[in-house]
Amino acid sequence: MAYPVHRPRRLRRSAALRDMVRETRLAPSDFIYPLFVVEGRDVRRPIASMPGVFNLSVEHVVAEAKRAHALGIPSVLLFGIPDHKDAQGSQAYARDGIVQRAIREIKAAVPELQVIADVCLCEYTDHGHCGVLEGGHVANDATLPLLAQMSVTCAQAGADIIAPSDMMDGRIAAIRKALDEVKMTEVPIMAYSAKYASGFYGPFREAAQSAPQFGDRRGYQMDPGNVREALKETALDVEEGADLIMVKPALSYMDVIRAVRERFELPVVAYNVSGEYSMVKAAAQNGWVDGERLMMEILTSIRRAGADLIITYHALEAAKLL
Ligand code: PBG
């Protein structure tokens, strides 16, 4: 039976009706808010390529974390940017490294807020790669103990979740084992499982000062043409002990989010990355689009594709509108 009996427009006649039948809703509890912490005092340095995003020293990170919590956002994702970088990324796993200090301060100020530590070496190495080098090549197995050590120091500083973003093979198992050995059996791992080698990370590399000094990340991050490989990567992470799984970036990878959602039972996280954020901001600043409207549409569509949680720089702005 079709028209004139069926008229789908009947349910679109008023805002109240549309609201009643909406299938996908957003809430502040869907969001994870990324923060970039730097050393020094009273630093609040704008990132030119990410309007509204800042490099923050610890006390400003704490203030921003409080604002997120007050708006009902349950968690923040921390990236540390040390003053000292070296070939081994030693500040990544130092007990009093910048990210470990920020974790301690946030947990002391807002204990209910969940602090997620991004675990990767790229912000900490002088060459900007996500692992240590051997013969000009990112060495997988030599990197694993360093990622494990970073995870342990972050968990001991009070991190509630450990989120490895490096894409080394076997890192989830290595991190799980290291956490368990220090009796951190209750700390979950959020695995960047399907992380693509993407041009959409451009602005992040300014924010995190983590651009590779030679070559690129295609030798460890995934090729944008692949989706079966995303399922394989995710299956390996689940087997190794991941508690949450992630697809990154989000917008060009909606089919991957859907495929991962259908295949696995774990909570699925999508990372609405820096380039996706900055494109909206740039177009809105030019008056070409309605930035707030695009933001809400994008966040809704990422949830509709199958993500339970969204890591987004829009978190505060979007939570204010909800
Ligand atoms: C690596 C990491 C990156 C992002 C999150 N973790 C950058 C990269 O892989 O080059 C990108 C996030 C974004 O673009 O918003 N530690």
Short mmCIF file of C-alpha atoms and ligand atoms in Angstrom, two decimals:
data_model
loop_
_atom_site.label_atom_id
_atom_site.label_comp_id
_atom_site.label_asym_id
_atom_site.label_seq_id
_atom_site.Cartn_x
_atom_site.Cartn_y
_atom_site.Cartn_z
CA MET A 1 0.00 0.00 0.00
CA ALA A 2 1.34 3.37 -0.92
CA TYR A 3 0.23 6.93 -1.44
CA PRO A 4 -2.33 8.28 -0.68
CA VAL A 5 -2.72 5.99 2.34
CA HIS A 6 0.93 6.35 3.29
CA ARG A 7 2.17 9.88 3.74
CA PRO A 8 5.53 9.91 5.59
CA ARG A 9 5.26 13.69 5.85
CA ARG A 10 2.53 13.24 8.51
CA LEU A 11 5.23 12.59 11.09
CA ARG A 12 7.25 15.63 10.07
CA ARG A 13 4.56 18.24 10.56
CA SER A 14 5.76 19.71 13.85
CA ALA A 15 8.90 19.89 15.90
CA ALA A 16 7.18 17.90 18.66
CA LEU A 17 6.25 15.06 16.30
CA ARG A 18 9.71 14.98 14.75
CA ASP A 19 11.20 14.84 18.19
CA MET A 20 8.93 11.93 19.19
CA VAL A 21 9.99 9.73 16.27
CA ARG A 22 13.69 10.63 16.06
CA GLU A 23 15.72 7.41 16.00
CA THR A 24 19.11 8.80 17.02
CA ARG A 25 19.65 11.25 19.85
CA LEU A 26 22.70 13.00 21.16
CA ALA A 27 23.55 13.54 24.79
CA PRO A 28 26.60 15.05 26.50
CA SER A 29 27.29 11.54 27.83
CA ASP A 30 28.12 10.46 24.25
CA PHE A 31 31.15 12.74 24.11
CA ILE A 32 34.82 12.36 24.96
CA TYR A 33 36.67 15.69 25.00
CA PRO A 34 40.35 15.76 23.86
CA LEU A 35 42.77 18.11 25.63
CA PHE A 36 46.38 19.07 24.82
CA VAL A 37 48.52 19.62 27.88
CA VAL A 38 51.85 21.46 27.71
CA GLU A 39 54.52 22.30 30.25
CA GLY A 40 54.87 25.71 31.88
CA ARG A 41 52.53 27.94 33.86
CA ASP A 42 49.57 29.94 32.64
CA VAL A 43 49.87 28.74 29.04
CA ARG A 44 46.73 29.02 26.93
CA ARG A 45 48.07 29.03 23.38
CA PRO A 46 45.52 28.95 20.53
CA ILE A 47 46.08 26.35 17.79
CA ALA A 48 45.84 28.34 14.55
CA SER A 49 44.46 25.45 12.50
CA MET A 50 41.85 24.48 15.14
CA PRO A 51 39.82 27.55 16.15
CA GLY A 52 38.59 27.13 19.74
CA VAL A 53 41.26 24.56 20.66
CA PHE A 54 44.29 25.42 22.82
CA ASN A 55 47.55 24.09 24.16
CA LEU A 56 46.97 24.32 27.91
CA SER A 57 49.28 24.14 30.88
CA VAL A 58 48.18 21.88 33.73
CA GLU A 59 46.10 24.42 35.70
CA HIS A 60 44.20 25.41 32.56
CA VAL A 61 43.64 21.76 31.64
CA VAL A 62 42.13 21.24 35.08
CA ALA A 63 39.82 24.25 34.57
CA GLU A 64 38.74 22.95 31.17
CA ALA A 65 38.14 19.48 32.60
CA LYS A 66 35.89 21.05 35.27
CA ARG A 67 33.89 22.84 32.56
CA ALA A 68 33.43 19.57 30.67
CA HIS A 69 32.28 17.79 33.82
CA ALA A 70 29.82 20.59 34.66
CA LEU A 71 28.24 20.17 31.21
CA GLY A 72 27.68 16.44 31.74
CA ILE A 73 30.59 15.22 29.61
CA PRO A 74 31.84 12.08 31.37
CA SER A 75 35.41 11.93 30.09
CA VAL A 76 38.44 13.71 28.66
CA LEU A 77 41.21 12.28 26.46
CA LEU A 78 44.65 13.64 27.31
CA PHE A 79 47.57 14.28 24.95
CA GLY A 80 50.85 15.37 26.53
CA ILE A 81 53.31 17.64 24.76
CA PRO A 82 56.68 17.62 26.55
CA ASP A 83 59.37 20.30 26.24
CA HIS A 84 62.03 17.64 25.87
CA LYS A 85 61.78 15.17 22.99
CA ASP A 86 64.31 12.41 22.25
CA ALA A 87 64.70 9.34 20.05
CA GLN A 88 63.22 7.01 22.69
CA GLY A 89 60.31 9.28 23.67
CA SER A 90 61.45 9.04 27.27
CA GLN A 91 59.05 11.70 28.59
CA ALA A 92 56.13 9.50 27.53
CA TYR A 93 56.79 7.05 30.35
CA ALA A 94 58.46 9.31 32.93
CA ARG A 95 56.65 9.13 36.28
CA ASP A 96 56.47 12.91 36.47
CA GLY A 97 55.99 13.45 32.73
CA ILE A 98 53.61 16.15 31.61
CA VAL A 99 50.68 13.82 30.96
CA GLN A 100 51.17 11.91 34.22
CA ARG A 101 51.15 15.22 36.13
CA ALA A 102 48.01 16.41 34.35
CA ILE A 103 46.24 13.12 35.13
CA ARG A 104 47.07 13.47 38.84
CA GLU A 105 45.85 17.07 38.97
CA ILE A 106 42.59 16.39 37.12
CA LYS A 107 41.79 13.34 39.24
CA ALA A 108 42.46 15.38 42.41
CA ALA A 109 40.21 18.24 41.26
CA VAL A 110 37.35 16.30 39.57
CA PRO A 111 37.54 12.68 40.74
CA GLU A 112 34.31 11.59 38.99
CA LEU A 113 35.53 12.71 35.57
CA GLN A 114 37.00 9.76 33.65
CA VAL A 115 40.49 10.53 32.44
CA ILE A 116 41.60 8.65 29.32
CA ALA A 117 45.33 8.64 28.55
CA ASP A 118 46.28 8.55 24.87
CA VAL A 119 49.25 6.21 24.66
CA CYS A 120 51.64 6.80 21.76
CA LEU A 121 55.22 8.01 21.34
CA CYS A 122 54.75 10.51 18.48
CA GLU A 123 54.38 13.59 20.68
CA TYR A 124 57.46 12.52 22.65
CA THR A 125 59.99 11.47 19.99
CA ASP A 126 62.25 13.98 18.26
CA HIS A 127 61.61 12.19 14.93
CA GLY A 128 57.84 12.36 15.42
CA HIS A 129 57.12 8.68 14.73
CA CYS A 130 54.81 6.60 16.91
CA GLY A 131 57.54 4.14 17.88
CA VAL A 132 61.32 3.85 18.19
CA LEU A 133 63.46 3.57 15.07
CA GLU A 134 65.78 0.81 13.95
CA GLY A 135 67.58 1.42 10.67
CA GLY A 136 65.26 4.29 9.76
CA HIS A 137 62.23 2.07 10.28
CA VAL A 138 59.64 2.11 13.09
CA ALA A 139 60.47 -1.00 15.09
CA ASN A 140 57.35 -2.82 16.26
CA ASP A 141 58.61 -5.13 18.99
CA ALA A 142 61.09 -2.68 20.50
CA THR A 143 58.26 -0.15 20.86
CA LEU A 144 55.91 -2.45 22.79
CA PRO A 145 57.66 -2.29 26.20
CA LEU A 146 57.76 1.52 25.99
CA LEU A 147 54.01 1.71 25.29
CA ALA A 148 53.44 -0.71 28.16
CA GLN A 149 55.58 1.44 30.44
CA MET A 150 53.69 4.59 29.43
CA SER A 151 50.39 2.80 30.14
CA VAL A 152 51.57 1.71 33.58
CA THR A 153 52.81 5.19 34.59
CA CYS A 154 49.55 6.78 33.37
CA ALA A 155 47.42 4.21 35.21
CA GLN A 156 49.49 4.68 38.36
CA ALA A 157 48.98 8.46 38.05
CA GLY A 158 45.25 7.75 38.12
CA ALA A 159 44.15 7.35 34.49
CA ASP A 160 40.79 5.56 34.31
CA ILE A 161 41.24 4.24 30.75
CA ILE A 162 44.33 3.59 28.61
CA ALA A 163 43.96 4.39 24.91
CA PRO A 164 46.83 3.24 22.66
CA SER A 165 46.86 5.07 19.29
CA ASP A 166 50.22 3.91 17.92
CA MET A 167 49.09 0.98 15.68
CA MET A 168 51.95 -1.36 16.62
CA ASP A 169 51.03 -5.04 16.32
CA GLY A 170 50.53 -6.77 19.65
CA ARG A 171 50.30 -3.62 21.77
CA ILE A 172 46.99 -4.45 23.40
CA ALA A 173 48.34 -7.75 24.73
CA ALA A 174 51.58 -6.10 25.86
CA ILE A 175 49.72 -3.30 27.67
CA ARG A 176 47.17 -5.66 29.27
CA LYS A 177 49.97 -7.87 30.59
CA ALA A 178 51.92 -4.91 31.97
CA LEU A 179 48.85 -3.42 33.67
CA ASP A 180 47.92 -6.77 35.20
CA GLU A 181 51.46 -7.27 36.49
CA VAL A 182 51.19 -4.09 38.55
CA LYS A 183 47.69 -5.10 39.77
CA MET A 184 45.90 -2.66 37.49
CA THR A 185 43.54 -5.40 36.34
CA GLU A 186 40.52 -3.07 36.55
CA VAL A 187 41.85 -0.42 34.15
CA PRO A 188 40.15 -0.80 30.74
CA ILE A 189 41.88 -0.43 27.37
CA MET A 190 40.27 1.64 24.62
CA ALA A 191 41.99 0.43 21.46
CA TYR A 192 42.42 2.64 18.42
CA SER A 193 41.71 -0.53 16.44
CA ALA A 194 40.99 0.71 12.92
CA LYS A 195 43.17 3.77 12.63
CA TYR A 196 43.81 4.92 9.08
CA ALA A 197 46.78 6.82 7.63
CA SER A 198 44.73 9.96 7.07
CA GLY A 199 45.16 13.49 5.77
CA PHE A 200 42.46 14.47 8.24
CA TYR A 201 45.05 14.47 11.08
CA GLY A 202 46.76 17.58 9.65
CA PRO A 203 45.67 20.14 12.27
CA PHE A 204 46.31 17.69 15.16
CA ARG A 205 49.97 17.54 14.26
CA GLU A 206 50.19 21.29 14.81
CA ALA A 207 48.30 20.95 18.12
CA ALA A 208 50.45 18.06 19.35
CA GLN A 209 53.68 19.09 17.61
CA SER A 210 53.90 15.51 16.40
CA ALA A 211 54.43 15.66 12.63
CA PRO A 212 56.89 12.96 11.48
CA GLN A 213 60.24 14.54 10.60
CA PHE A 214 60.70 12.15 7.67
CA GLY A 215 58.41 9.82 5.75
CA ASP A 216 54.84 9.25 6.87
CA ARG A 217 52.76 6.81 8.92
CA ARG A 218 51.60 4.54 6.11
CA GLY A 219 53.91 1.78 7.30
CA TYR A 220 51.87 1.30 10.48
CA GLN A 221 48.48 3.04 10.07
CA MET A 222 45.88 1.49 7.77
CA ASP A 223 45.31 2.12 4.08
CA PRO A 224 42.13 4.18 3.45
CA GLY A 225 40.88 1.68 0.86
CA ASN A 226 40.46 -1.19 3.30
CA VAL A 227 37.50 -2.33 5.37
CA ARG A 228 38.06 -6.10 5.77
CA GLU A 229 41.41 -5.24 7.26
CA ALA A 230 39.63 -3.01 9.81
CA LEU A 231 37.65 -6.04 10.98
CA LYS A 232 40.84 -8.08 11.22
CA GLU A 233 42.61 -5.36 13.24
CA THR A 234 39.59 -5.07 15.54
CA ALA A 235 39.30 -8.83 16.01
CA LEU A 236 42.97 -8.98 17.03
CA ASP A 237 42.50 -6.17 19.56
CA VAL A 238 39.43 -7.87 21.02
CA GLU A 239 41.35 -11.14 21.30
CA GLU A 240 44.27 -9.38 22.98
CA GLY A 241 41.95 -7.86 25.60
CA ALA A 242 40.55 -4.54 24.35
CA ASP A 243 37.52 -3.31 26.32
CA LEU A 244 36.43 -0.60 23.88
CA ILE A 245 37.22 -0.45 20.16
CA MET A 246 37.66 2.56 17.92
CA VAL A 247 37.38 3.67 14.32
CA LYS A 248 39.36 6.75 13.31
CA PRO A 249 38.74 9.10 11.49
CA ALA A 250 34.93 9.10 11.54
CA LEU A 251 33.40 10.88 8.56
CA SER A 252 35.15 9.20 5.65
CA TYR A 253 34.86 5.87 7.49
CA MET A 254 31.17 5.62 8.35
CA ASP A 255 30.94 2.25 6.59
CA VAL A 256 33.78 1.01 8.79
CA ILE A 257 31.95 2.17 11.93
CA ARG A 258 28.85 0.31 10.75
CA ALA A 259 30.80 -2.86 9.89
CA VAL A 260 32.58 -2.86 13.26
CA ARG A 261 29.28 -2.21 15.07
CA GLU A 262 27.66 -5.20 13.37
CA ARG A 263 30.54 -7.60 13.96
CA PHE A 264 31.50 -6.89 17.59
CA GLU A 265 29.66 -6.58 20.90
CA LEU A 266 32.07 -4.13 22.57
CA PRO A 267 31.34 -0.41 22.84
CA VAL A 268 32.38 1.31 19.60
CA VAL A 269 34.10 4.69 19.73
CA ALA A 270 34.54 6.98 16.70
CA TYR A 271 37.13 9.75 16.57
CA ASN A 272 35.78 12.91 14.91
CA VAL A 273 39.34 14.05 14.13
CA SER A 274 41.01 17.44 13.86
CA GLY A 275 40.63 17.89 10.08
CA GLU A 276 36.92 17.09 10.31
CA TYR A 277 36.56 19.73 13.02
CA SER A 278 38.65 22.37 11.26
CA MET A 279 36.80 22.03 7.95
CA VAL A 280 33.54 22.91 9.69
CA LYS A 281 35.15 25.83 11.52
CA ALA A 282 36.80 27.21 8.38
CA ALA A 283 33.65 27.01 6.28
CA ALA A 284 31.58 28.58 9.08
CA GLN A 285 34.11 31.43 9.50
CA ASN A 286 33.70 32.15 5.80
CA GLY A 287 29.94 32.28 6.21
CA TRP A 288 29.55 29.36 3.82
CA VAL A 289 27.73 27.01 6.21
CA ASP A 290 25.91 27.18 9.54
CA GLY A 291 28.64 25.76 11.78
CA GLU A 292 26.41 24.77 14.70
CA ARG A 293 23.96 23.02 12.44
CA LEU A 294 26.74 21.10 10.68
CA MET A 295 28.27 20.14 14.00
CA MET A 296 25.02 18.64 15.32
CA GLU A 297 24.31 16.89 12.01
CA ILE A 298 27.80 15.39 11.91
CA LEU A 299 27.67 14.18 15.51
CA THR A 300 24.21 12.69 15.02
CA SER A 301 25.29 10.89 11.87
CA ILE A 302 28.34 9.38 13.57
CA ARG A 303 26.01 7.95 16.24
CA ARG A 304 23.56 6.79 13.55
CA ALA A 305 26.40 4.96 11.79
CA GLY A 306 26.83 2.89 14.96
CA ALA A 307 29.23 4.65 17.32
CA ASP A 308 28.34 4.59 21.02
CA LEU A 309 30.84 7.29 21.91
CA ILE A 310 32.38 10.14 19.94
CA ILE A 311 35.74 11.73 20.62
CA THR A 312 35.22 15.31 19.47
CA TYR A 313 36.70 18.80 19.81
CA HIS A 314 33.09 20.03 19.51
CA ALA A 315 32.17 18.37 22.84
CA LEU A 316 31.77 21.52 24.96
CA GLU A 317 29.98 23.49 22.26
CA ALA A 318 27.64 20.63 21.43
CA ALA A 319 26.91 19.85 25.10
CA LYS A 320 25.93 23.50 25.62
CA LEU A 321 23.34 23.21 22.84
CA LEU A 322 21.80 19.98 24.16
C1 PBG B 1 48.78 9.70 17.49
C2 PBG B 1 47.46 10.36 17.30
C3 PBG B 1 47.07 11.17 16.22
C4 PBG B 1 45.76 11.55 16.48
C5 PBG B 1 45.40 11.01 17.70
N1 PBG B 1 46.46 10.25 18.18
C6 PBG B 1 47.83 11.65 15.07
C7 PBG B 1 48.49 10.76 14.12
O1 PBG B 1 48.31 9.55 14.12
O2 PBG B 1 49.25 11.30 13.33
C8 PBG B 1 44.94 12.41 15.55
C9 PBG B 1 43.76 13.06 16.15
C10 PBG B 1 43.17 14.14 15.33
O3 PBG B 1 43.53 14.39 14.17
O4 PBG B 1 42.28 14.80 15.88
N2 PBG B 1 49.23 9.81 18.78
#
